[in-house]
Amino acid sequence: MRSIWNGAISFGLVSIPIKLFNATENHSVSFRQIHTTDGGRIRYRKVCELDEQEVQSAEIGKGYEEADGSIIPITDDDLAALPLPTARTIEIVAFVPLASIDPLQMDQAYYLSANGVPAAKPYTLLREALSRSRKVAIAKFALRGRERLGMLRVVGDVIAMHGLLWPDEIRRPEGIAPEGNVTVRDAELDLADTLMDTLGEVDLDTLHDDYREAVEELIAAKSGSGDGHAPAASAKSGGDAQVIDLMAALENSVRAARSSRGEPAGDSAKRPAEVTELTSRKKKAAPAKKTAAAKKSATTATTKKTAAGRTASARTPAGKTAASAKKSAASAAKTTTASAPKKAAAKKPAARKRASA
């Protein structure tokens, strides 16, 4: 592996000589522009727009274009004279938790290697300090003519550095979120949870670039016979398809995920026991369950009392019923006999009053 930069890490008063290596590489298939008529290469020539003459690389410098189109020449000596303390130094300015770094800021990744035997001890010291603190180092460094922001962290037995975008280089997501008040039902969230659980985790080492492999197969076929064809297109469609029924799409996704993992697809709509409920919804559902249970108990008690009353009436002997009827008749007769003298007594005063009149 070839280093792309030599310098030092400034860790307080400790200086650690290091070499910088690219941690990533691009495996994409690159193409050249050709003339479709005869297959000739299309090349770009650097031509001065004033004299229309081709210019060699040694004659090309830097210039800043202002708003009115005028060019201000900037030489390498001008840039070298600028006060840039990080020209050959990765200067650590702070140590922060990794969670405080927004992944949107992360840029190119590099490996840092100790440059020489004397650098091994301070390099190992910084690596172990980062590991024990569970923090990352924020640093400034200069690369390819400009100052950059970086993050140092431990990867295995080495220190890796991620280039970071400056905070003002991150755009705000204004006007990106869906407009309007979109409501998601609990049942849809439950199915989404089930789909996430069904898909599970993945070993990132097993993922690969299918499109690149297809392009390589096409190139191999064309270079061998001259009549190669591209592999069959995948059945997956692009982003133009519209989901009409979200619940149906989620259920079908769960079935497909289970089938791909060798599990019974089943019918997610008929298997509510496998739906993962959110904790907050479980707590809200508990009082409803208690109320339903109380109503059921009250209804059961009322039913039992009614049934008991009917049973008691059914078990009453016929003799007792007849005796009760006789007692009622006797009481009615006594009441009639007692009221008769009172009516007669009430009539006598009325007669006396007529006589006196």
GROMACS .gro file of C-alpha atoms in nm:
model
  357
    1MET     CA    1   0.000   0.000   0.000
    2ARG     CA    2   0.140   0.337  -0.100
    3SER     CA    3   0.127   0.636   0.137
    4ILE     CA    4  -0.024   0.960   0.007
    5TRP     CA    5   0.096   1.198   0.280
    6ASN     CA    6   0.371   1.213   0.542
    7GLY     CA    7   0.349   1.425   0.855
    8ALA     CA    8   0.289   1.401   1.227
    9ILE     CA    9   0.007   1.384   1.481
   10SER     CA   10   0.022   1.666   1.736
   11PHE     CA   11  -0.106   1.522   2.066
   12GLY     CA   12  -0.043   1.806   2.310
   13LEU     CA   13   0.335   1.831   2.328
   14VAL     CA   14   0.371   1.477   2.189
   15SER     CA   15   0.453   1.453   1.818
   16ILE     CA   16   0.390   1.121   1.642
   17PRO     CA   17   0.541   1.084   1.293
   18ILE     CA   18   0.290   0.908   1.068
   19LYS     CA   19   0.211   0.808   0.712
   20LEU     CA   20  -0.133   0.850   0.558
   21PHE     CA   21  -0.291   0.574   0.347
   22ASN     CA   22  -0.624   0.558   0.166
   23ALA     CA   23  -0.855   0.324   0.358
   24THR     CA   24  -1.099   0.271   0.071
   25GLU     CA   25  -1.081   0.200  -0.300
   26ASN     CA   26  -1.325   0.231  -0.587
   27HIS     CA   27  -1.409  -0.092  -0.771
   28SER     CA   28  -1.656   0.061  -1.015
   29VAL     CA   29  -1.600  -0.018  -1.382
   30SER     CA   30  -1.479   0.295  -1.562
   31PHE     CA   31  -1.543   0.371  -1.929
   32ARG     CA   32  -1.368   0.583  -2.190
   33GLN     CA   33  -1.543   0.810  -2.432
   34ILE     CA   34  -1.514   0.690  -2.791
   35HIS     CA   35  -1.620   0.800  -3.137
   36THR     CA   36  -1.918   0.575  -3.218
   37THR     CA   37  -1.838   0.582  -3.591
   38ASP     CA   38  -1.484   0.437  -3.581
   39GLY     CA   39  -1.424   0.358  -3.211
   40GLY     CA   40  -1.150   0.617  -3.171
   41ARG     CA   41  -1.079   0.761  -2.824
   42ILE     CA   42  -1.221   1.104  -2.746
   43ARG     CA   43  -0.962   1.314  -2.563
   44TYR     CA   44  -0.978   1.658  -2.410
   45ARG     CA   45  -0.709   1.908  -2.494
   46LYS     CA   46  -0.635   2.206  -2.272
   47VAL     CA   47  -0.654   2.513  -2.494
   48CYS     CA   48  -0.608   2.877  -2.398
   49GLU     CA   49  -0.919   3.068  -2.497
   50LEU     CA   50  -0.718   3.379  -2.586
   51ASP     CA   51  -0.471   3.241  -2.841
   52GLU     CA   52  -0.652   2.909  -2.901
   53GLN     CA   53  -0.324   2.722  -2.855
   54GLU     CA   54  -0.290   2.390  -2.670
   55VAL     CA   55  -0.115   2.435  -2.334
   56GLN     CA   56   0.108   2.182  -2.154
   57SER     CA   57   0.054   2.099  -1.786
   58ALA     CA   58   0.373   2.282  -1.682
   59GLU     CA   59   0.228   2.607  -1.814
   60ILE     CA   60  -0.102   2.580  -1.623
   61GLY     CA   61  -0.146   2.770  -1.295
   62LYS     CA   62  -0.429   2.863  -1.057
   63GLY     CA   63  -0.667   3.156  -1.067
   64TYR     CA   64  -0.977   3.271  -0.880
   65GLU     CA   65  -1.272   3.386  -1.090
   66GLU     CA   66  -1.468   3.678  -0.950
   67ALA     CA   67  -1.835   3.748  -1.006
   68ASP     CA   68  -1.768   3.972  -1.306
   69GLY     CA   69  -1.564   3.700  -1.479
   70SER     CA   70  -1.221   3.850  -1.417
   71ILE     CA   71  -0.944   3.612  -1.304
   72ILE     CA   72  -0.708   3.676  -1.012
   73PRO     CA   73  -0.388   3.466  -1.048
   74ILE     CA   74  -0.286   3.270  -0.735
   75THR     CA   75   0.064   3.114  -0.731
   76ASP     CA   76   0.197   2.825  -0.525
   77ASP     CA   77   0.427   3.072  -0.348
   78ASP     CA   78   0.123   3.276  -0.245
   79LEU     CA   79  -0.037   2.969  -0.087
   80ALA     CA   80   0.289   2.855   0.076
   81ALA     CA   81   0.323   3.196   0.246
   82LEU     CA   82  -0.013   3.158   0.423
   83PRO     CA   83   0.003   3.081   0.798
   84LEU     CA   84  -0.114   2.718   0.790
   85PRO     CA   85   0.006   2.535   1.104
   86THR     CA   86  -0.151   2.210   0.987
   87ALA     CA   87   0.049   2.197   0.662
   88ARG     CA   88   0.234   1.885   0.781
   89THR     CA   89   0.057   1.818   1.108
   90ILE     CA   90  -0.264   1.650   1.215
   91GLU     CA   91  -0.345   1.874   1.510
   92ILE     CA   92  -0.580   1.719   1.768
   93VAL     CA   93  -0.806   1.987   1.916
   94ALA     CA   94  -1.057   1.786   2.124
   95PHE     CA   95  -1.186   1.442   2.229
   96VAL     CA   96  -1.561   1.379   2.200
   97PRO     CA   97  -1.804   1.082   2.207
   98LEU     CA   98  -1.852   0.916   1.869
   99ALA     CA   99  -2.230   0.967   1.899
  100SER     CA  100  -2.177   1.345   1.883
  101ILE     CA  101  -2.053   1.319   1.522
  102ASP     CA  102  -2.324   1.346   1.259
  103PRO     CA  103  -2.270   1.072   0.996
  104LEU     CA  104  -2.356   1.333   0.731
  105GLN     CA  105  -2.019   1.495   0.804
  106MET     CA  106  -1.810   1.186   0.731
  107ASP     CA  107  -1.602   1.195   0.415
  108GLN     CA  108  -1.297   1.005   0.287
  109ALA     CA  109  -1.137   0.750   0.524
  110TYR     CA  110  -0.764   0.699   0.582
  111TYR     CA  111  -0.533   0.473   0.783
  112LEU     CA  112  -0.258   0.629   0.994
  113SER     CA  113   0.066   0.434   1.028
  114ALA     CA  114   0.357   0.500   1.264
  115ASN     CA  115   0.647   0.633   1.055
  116GLY     CA  116   0.956   0.464   1.195
  117VAL     CA  117   1.048   0.275   1.511
  118PRO     CA  118   1.058   0.580   1.743
  119ALA     CA  119   0.696   0.659   1.653
  120ALA     CA  120   0.568   0.315   1.763
  121LYS     CA  121   0.547   0.398   2.137
  122PRO     CA  122   0.355   0.731   2.116
  123TYR     CA  123   0.136   0.585   1.838
  124THR     CA  124   0.040   0.292   2.062
  125LEU     CA  125  -0.017   0.528   2.354
  126LEU     CA  126  -0.267   0.737   2.155
  127ARG     CA  127  -0.440   0.425   2.023
  128GLU     CA  128  -0.485   0.274   2.370
  129ALA     CA  129  -0.598   0.606   2.517
  130LEU     CA  130  -0.868   0.635   2.250
  131SER     CA  131  -0.980   0.277   2.313
  132ARG     CA  132  -1.004   0.317   2.689
  133SER     CA  133  -1.183   0.651   2.677
  134ARG     CA  134  -1.429   0.527   2.412
  135LYS     CA  135  -1.398   0.866   2.246
  136VAL     CA  136  -1.275   0.995   1.912
  137ALA     CA  137  -1.028   1.275   1.846
  138ILE     CA  138  -1.125   1.581   1.644
  139ALA     CA  139  -0.832   1.720   1.447
  140LYS     CA  140  -0.737   1.969   1.176
  141PHE     CA  141  -0.507   1.877   0.891
  142ALA     CA  142  -0.409   2.008   0.549
  143LEU     CA  143  -0.430   1.795   0.236
  144ARG     CA  144  -0.421   1.885  -0.133
  145GLY     CA  145  -0.390   2.256  -0.075
  146ARG     CA  146  -0.660   2.319   0.184
  147GLU     CA  147  -0.726   2.274   0.555
  148ARG     CA  148  -0.967   1.999   0.651
  149LEU     CA  149  -1.143   1.862   0.956
  150GLY     CA  150  -1.085   1.503   1.065
  151MET     CA  151  -1.191   1.242   1.320
  152LEU     CA  152  -0.946   0.986   1.459
  153ARG     CA  153  -1.075   0.653   1.592
  154VAL     CA  154  -0.942   0.303   1.658
  155VAL     CA  155  -1.004   0.028   1.402
  156GLY     CA  156  -0.853  -0.300   1.515
  157ASP     CA  157  -0.485  -0.232   1.589
  158VAL     CA  158  -0.454   0.089   1.390
  159ILE     CA  159  -0.576   0.448   1.407
  160ALA     CA  160  -0.810   0.549   1.127
  161MET     CA  161  -0.897   0.905   1.029
  162HIS     CA  162  -1.222   1.012   0.864
  163GLY     CA  163  -1.226   1.340   0.682
  164LEU     CA  164  -1.515   1.551   0.806
  165LEU     CA  165  -1.706   1.820   0.626
  166TRP     CA  166  -1.709   2.155   0.799
  167PRO     CA  167  -2.043   2.222   0.975
  168ASP     CA  168  -2.132   2.500   0.729
  169GLU     CA  169  -2.093   2.253   0.441
  170ILE     CA  170  -2.394   2.049   0.558
  171ARG     CA  171  -2.717   2.166   0.398
  172ARG     CA  172  -3.032   2.200   0.605
  173PRO     CA  173  -3.314   1.965   0.492
  174GLU     CA  174  -3.560   2.244   0.426
  175GLY     CA  175  -3.860   2.144   0.214
  176ILE     CA  176  -3.754   1.779   0.209
  177ALA     CA  177  -3.999   1.625   0.457
  178PRO     CA  178  -4.348   1.523   0.335
  179GLU     CA  179  -4.595   1.808   0.332
  180GLY     CA  180  -4.919   1.794   0.528
  181ASN     CA  181  -5.019   1.594   0.835
  182VAL     CA  182  -4.955   1.228   0.750
  183THR     CA  183  -5.105   0.977   0.995
  184VAL     CA  184  -4.968   0.625   1.035
  185ARG     CA  185  -5.198   0.369   1.198
  186ASP     CA  186  -5.086   0.141   1.480
  187ALA     CA  187  -5.158  -0.167   1.266
  188GLU     CA  188  -4.923  -0.035   0.995
  189LEU     CA  189  -4.650   0.027   1.253
  190ASP     CA  190  -4.701  -0.325   1.391
  191LEU     CA  191  -4.657  -0.476   1.046
  192ALA     CA  192  -4.350  -0.260   0.985
  193ASP     CA  193  -4.205  -0.389   1.315
  194THR     CA  194  -4.278  -0.746   1.207
  195LEU     CA  195  -4.108  -0.688   0.873
  196MET     CA  196  -3.800  -0.541   1.045
  197ASP     CA  197  -3.782  -0.840   1.281
  198THR     CA  198  -3.826  -1.083   0.991
  199LEU     CA  199  -3.551  -0.923   0.783
  200GLY     CA  200  -3.327  -0.931   1.089
  201GLU     CA  201  -2.956  -0.849   1.066
  202VAL     CA  202  -2.706  -0.899   0.785
  203ASP     CA  203  -2.335  -0.966   0.758
  204LEU     CA  204  -2.208  -0.669   0.558
  205ASP     CA  205  -1.923  -0.882   0.420
  206THR     CA  206  -2.180  -1.087   0.226
  207LEU     CA  207  -2.310  -0.786   0.032
  208HIS     CA  208  -2.166  -0.713  -0.313
  209ASP     CA  209  -2.222  -0.496  -0.620
  210ASP     CA  210  -2.454  -0.692  -0.851
  211TYR     CA  211  -2.448  -0.423  -1.119
  212ARG     CA  212  -2.068  -0.420  -1.137
  213GLU     CA  213  -2.062  -0.799  -1.177
  214ALA     CA  214  -2.319  -0.775  -1.458
  215VAL     CA  215  -2.107  -0.511  -1.637
  216GLU     CA  216  -1.795  -0.728  -1.602
  217GLU     CA  217  -1.984  -1.028  -1.747
  218LEU     CA  218  -2.097  -0.814  -2.038
  219ILE     CA  219  -1.739  -0.696  -2.106
  220ALA     CA  220  -1.608  -1.052  -2.085
  221ALA     CA  221  -1.872  -1.173  -2.328
  222LYS     CA  222  -1.803  -0.894  -2.576
  223SER     CA  223  -1.427  -0.934  -2.559
  224GLY     CA  224  -1.456  -1.310  -2.622
  225SER     CA  225  -1.714  -1.338  -2.902
  226GLY     CA  226  -1.815  -0.986  -2.989
  227ASP     CA  227  -2.187  -1.065  -2.953
  228GLY     CA  228  -2.229  -1.074  -2.577
  229HIS     CA  229  -2.550  -0.962  -2.419
  230ALA     CA  230  -2.619  -0.807  -2.082
  231PRO     CA  231  -2.749  -1.042  -1.813
  232ALA     CA  232  -3.123  -1.050  -1.756
  233ALA     CA  233  -3.253  -0.751  -1.568
  234SER     CA  234  -3.362  -0.793  -1.210
  235ALA     CA  235  -3.734  -0.823  -1.137
  236LYS     CA  236  -3.715  -0.533  -0.894
  237SER     CA  237  -3.866  -0.212  -1.026
  238GLY     CA  238  -3.755   0.143  -0.978
  239GLY     CA  239  -3.897   0.416  -0.761
  240ASP     CA  240  -4.181   0.514  -0.998
  241ALA     CA  241  -4.413   0.241  -0.866
  242GLN     CA  242  -4.683   0.369  -0.632
  243VAL     CA  243  -4.797   0.176  -0.325
  244ILE     CA  244  -5.177   0.171  -0.340
  245ASP     CA  245  -5.249  -0.043  -0.031
  246LEU     CA  246  -4.981   0.005   0.234
  247MET     CA  247  -5.112  -0.275   0.457
  248ALA     CA  248  -5.116  -0.522   0.167
  249ALA     CA  249  -4.766  -0.419   0.064
  250LEU     CA  250  -4.636  -0.469   0.419
  251GLU     CA  251  -4.805  -0.809   0.451
  252ASN     CA  252  -4.663  -0.922   0.116
  253SER     CA  253  -4.319  -0.798   0.223
  254VAL     CA  254  -4.337  -1.001   0.544
  255ARG     CA  255  -4.435  -1.313   0.348
  256ALA     CA  256  -4.154  -1.260   0.096
  257ALA     CA  257  -3.898  -1.204   0.373
  258ARG     CA  258  -4.005  -1.521   0.553
  259SER     CA  259  -3.995  -1.718   0.230
  260SER     CA  260  -3.644  -1.594   0.146
  261ARG     CA  261  -3.524  -1.706   0.490
  262GLY     CA  262  -3.678  -2.051   0.446
  263GLU     CA  263  -3.956  -1.989   0.698
  264PRO     CA  264  -4.328  -2.059   0.641
  265ALA     CA  265  -4.475  -1.756   0.470
  266GLY     CA  266  -4.812  -1.792   0.642
  267ASP     CA  267  -5.077  -1.522   0.638
  268SER     CA  268  -4.971  -1.220   0.839
  269ALA     CA  269  -5.329  -1.096   0.850
  270LYS     CA  270  -5.442  -1.418   1.024
  271ARG     CA  271  -5.148  -1.440   1.263
  272PRO     CA  272  -5.192  -1.148   1.506
  273ALA     CA  273  -4.990  -1.330   1.772
  274GLU     CA  274  -4.672  -1.266   1.574
  275VAL     CA  275  -4.729  -0.891   1.542
  276THR     CA  276  -4.486  -0.698   1.762
  277GLU     CA  277  -4.670  -0.439   1.970
  278LEU     CA  278  -4.504  -0.115   2.078
  279THR     CA  279  -4.455  -0.074   2.454
  280SER     CA  280  -4.656   0.247   2.471
  281ARG     CA  281  -4.957   0.085   2.310
  282LYS     CA  282  -4.945  -0.209   2.550
  283LYS     CA  283  -4.970   0.027   2.847
  284LYS     CA  284  -5.267   0.207   2.694
  285ALA     CA  285  -5.447  -0.118   2.613
  286ALA     CA  286  -5.429  -0.250   2.973
  287PRO     CA  287  -5.713  -0.035   3.122
  288ALA     CA  288  -5.941  -0.132   2.834
  289LYS     CA  289  -5.881  -0.497   2.909
  290LYS     CA  290  -5.963  -0.446   3.279
  291THR     CA  291  -6.286  -0.260   3.196
  292ALA     CA  292  -6.395  -0.534   2.958
  293ALA     CA  293  -6.322  -0.796   3.225
  294ALA     CA  294  -6.523  -0.601   3.488
  295LYS     CA  295  -6.822  -0.568   3.254
  296LYS     CA  296  -6.808  -0.938   3.178
  297SER     CA  297  -6.801  -1.024   3.551
  298ALA     CA  298  -7.099  -0.796   3.625
  299THR     CA  299  -7.299  -0.947   3.341
  300THR     CA  300  -7.218  -1.298   3.463
  301ALA     CA  301  -7.332  -1.214   3.821
  302THR     CA  302  -7.662  -1.067   3.700
  303THR     CA  303  -7.728  -1.373   3.487
  304LYS     CA  304  -7.661  -1.603   3.784
  305LYS     CA  305  -7.904  -1.409   4.010
  306THR     CA  306  -8.179  -1.421   3.750
  307ALA     CA  307  -8.128  -1.790   3.696
  308ALA     CA  308  -8.134  -1.851   4.073
  309GLY     CA  309  -8.466  -1.665   4.108
  310ARG     CA  310  -8.623  -1.866   3.830
  311THR     CA  311  -8.495  -2.186   3.980
  312ALA     CA  312  -8.641  -2.100   4.324
  313SER     CA  313  -8.981  -2.026   4.169
  314ALA     CA  314  -8.974  -2.352   3.982
  315ARG     CA  315  -8.896  -2.547   4.304
  316THR     CA  316  -9.188  -2.399   4.512
  317PRO     CA  317  -9.453  -2.675   4.595
  318ALA     CA  318  -9.809  -2.638   4.467
  319GLY     CA  319  -9.954  -2.673   4.823
  320LYS     CA  320  -9.767  -2.371   4.948
  321THR     CA  321  -9.893  -2.171   4.655
  322ALA     CA  322 -10.260  -2.267   4.732
  323ALA     CA  323 -10.218  -2.180   5.103
  324SER     CA  324 -10.086  -1.840   5.011
  325ALA     CA  325 -10.391  -1.783   4.792
  326LYS     CA  326 -10.631  -1.876   5.079
  327LYS     CA  327 -10.454  -1.640   5.321
  328SER     CA  328 -10.491  -1.356   5.072
  329ALA     CA  329 -10.866  -1.423   5.031
  330ALA     CA  330 -10.920  -1.432   5.408
  331SER     CA  331 -10.739  -1.104   5.454
  332ALA     CA  332 -10.956  -0.944   5.187
  333ALA     CA  333 -11.278  -1.070   5.360
  334LYS     CA  334 -11.173  -0.928   5.700
  335THR     CA  335 -11.098  -0.595   5.543
  336THR     CA  336 -11.447  -0.584   5.383
  337THR     CA  337 -11.628  -0.679   5.713
  338ALA     CA  338 -11.440  -0.417   5.913
  339SER     CA  339 -11.518  -0.140   5.671
  340ALA     CA  340 -11.896  -0.208   5.659
  341PRO     CA  341 -11.987  -0.074   6.016
  342LYS     CA  342 -11.779   0.234   5.951
  343LYS     CA  343 -11.987   0.311   5.641
  344ALA     CA  344 -12.312   0.261   5.838
  345ALA     CA  345 -12.192   0.491   6.114
  346ALA     CA  346 -12.112   0.754   5.858
  347LYS     CA  347 -12.473   0.737   5.720
  348LYS     CA  348 -12.647   0.799   6.067
  349PRO     CA  349 -12.507   1.152   6.118
  350ALA     CA  350 -12.621   1.239   5.772
  351ALA     CA  351 -12.981   1.133   5.855
  352ARG     CA  352 -12.984   1.334   6.179
  353LYS     CA  353 -12.879   1.641   5.994
  354ARG     CA  354 -13.173   1.609   5.752
  355ALA     CA  355 -13.420   1.571   6.044
  356SER     CA  356 -13.302   1.881   6.220
  357ALA     CA  357 -13.333   2.071   5.902
   0.00000   0.00000   0.00000
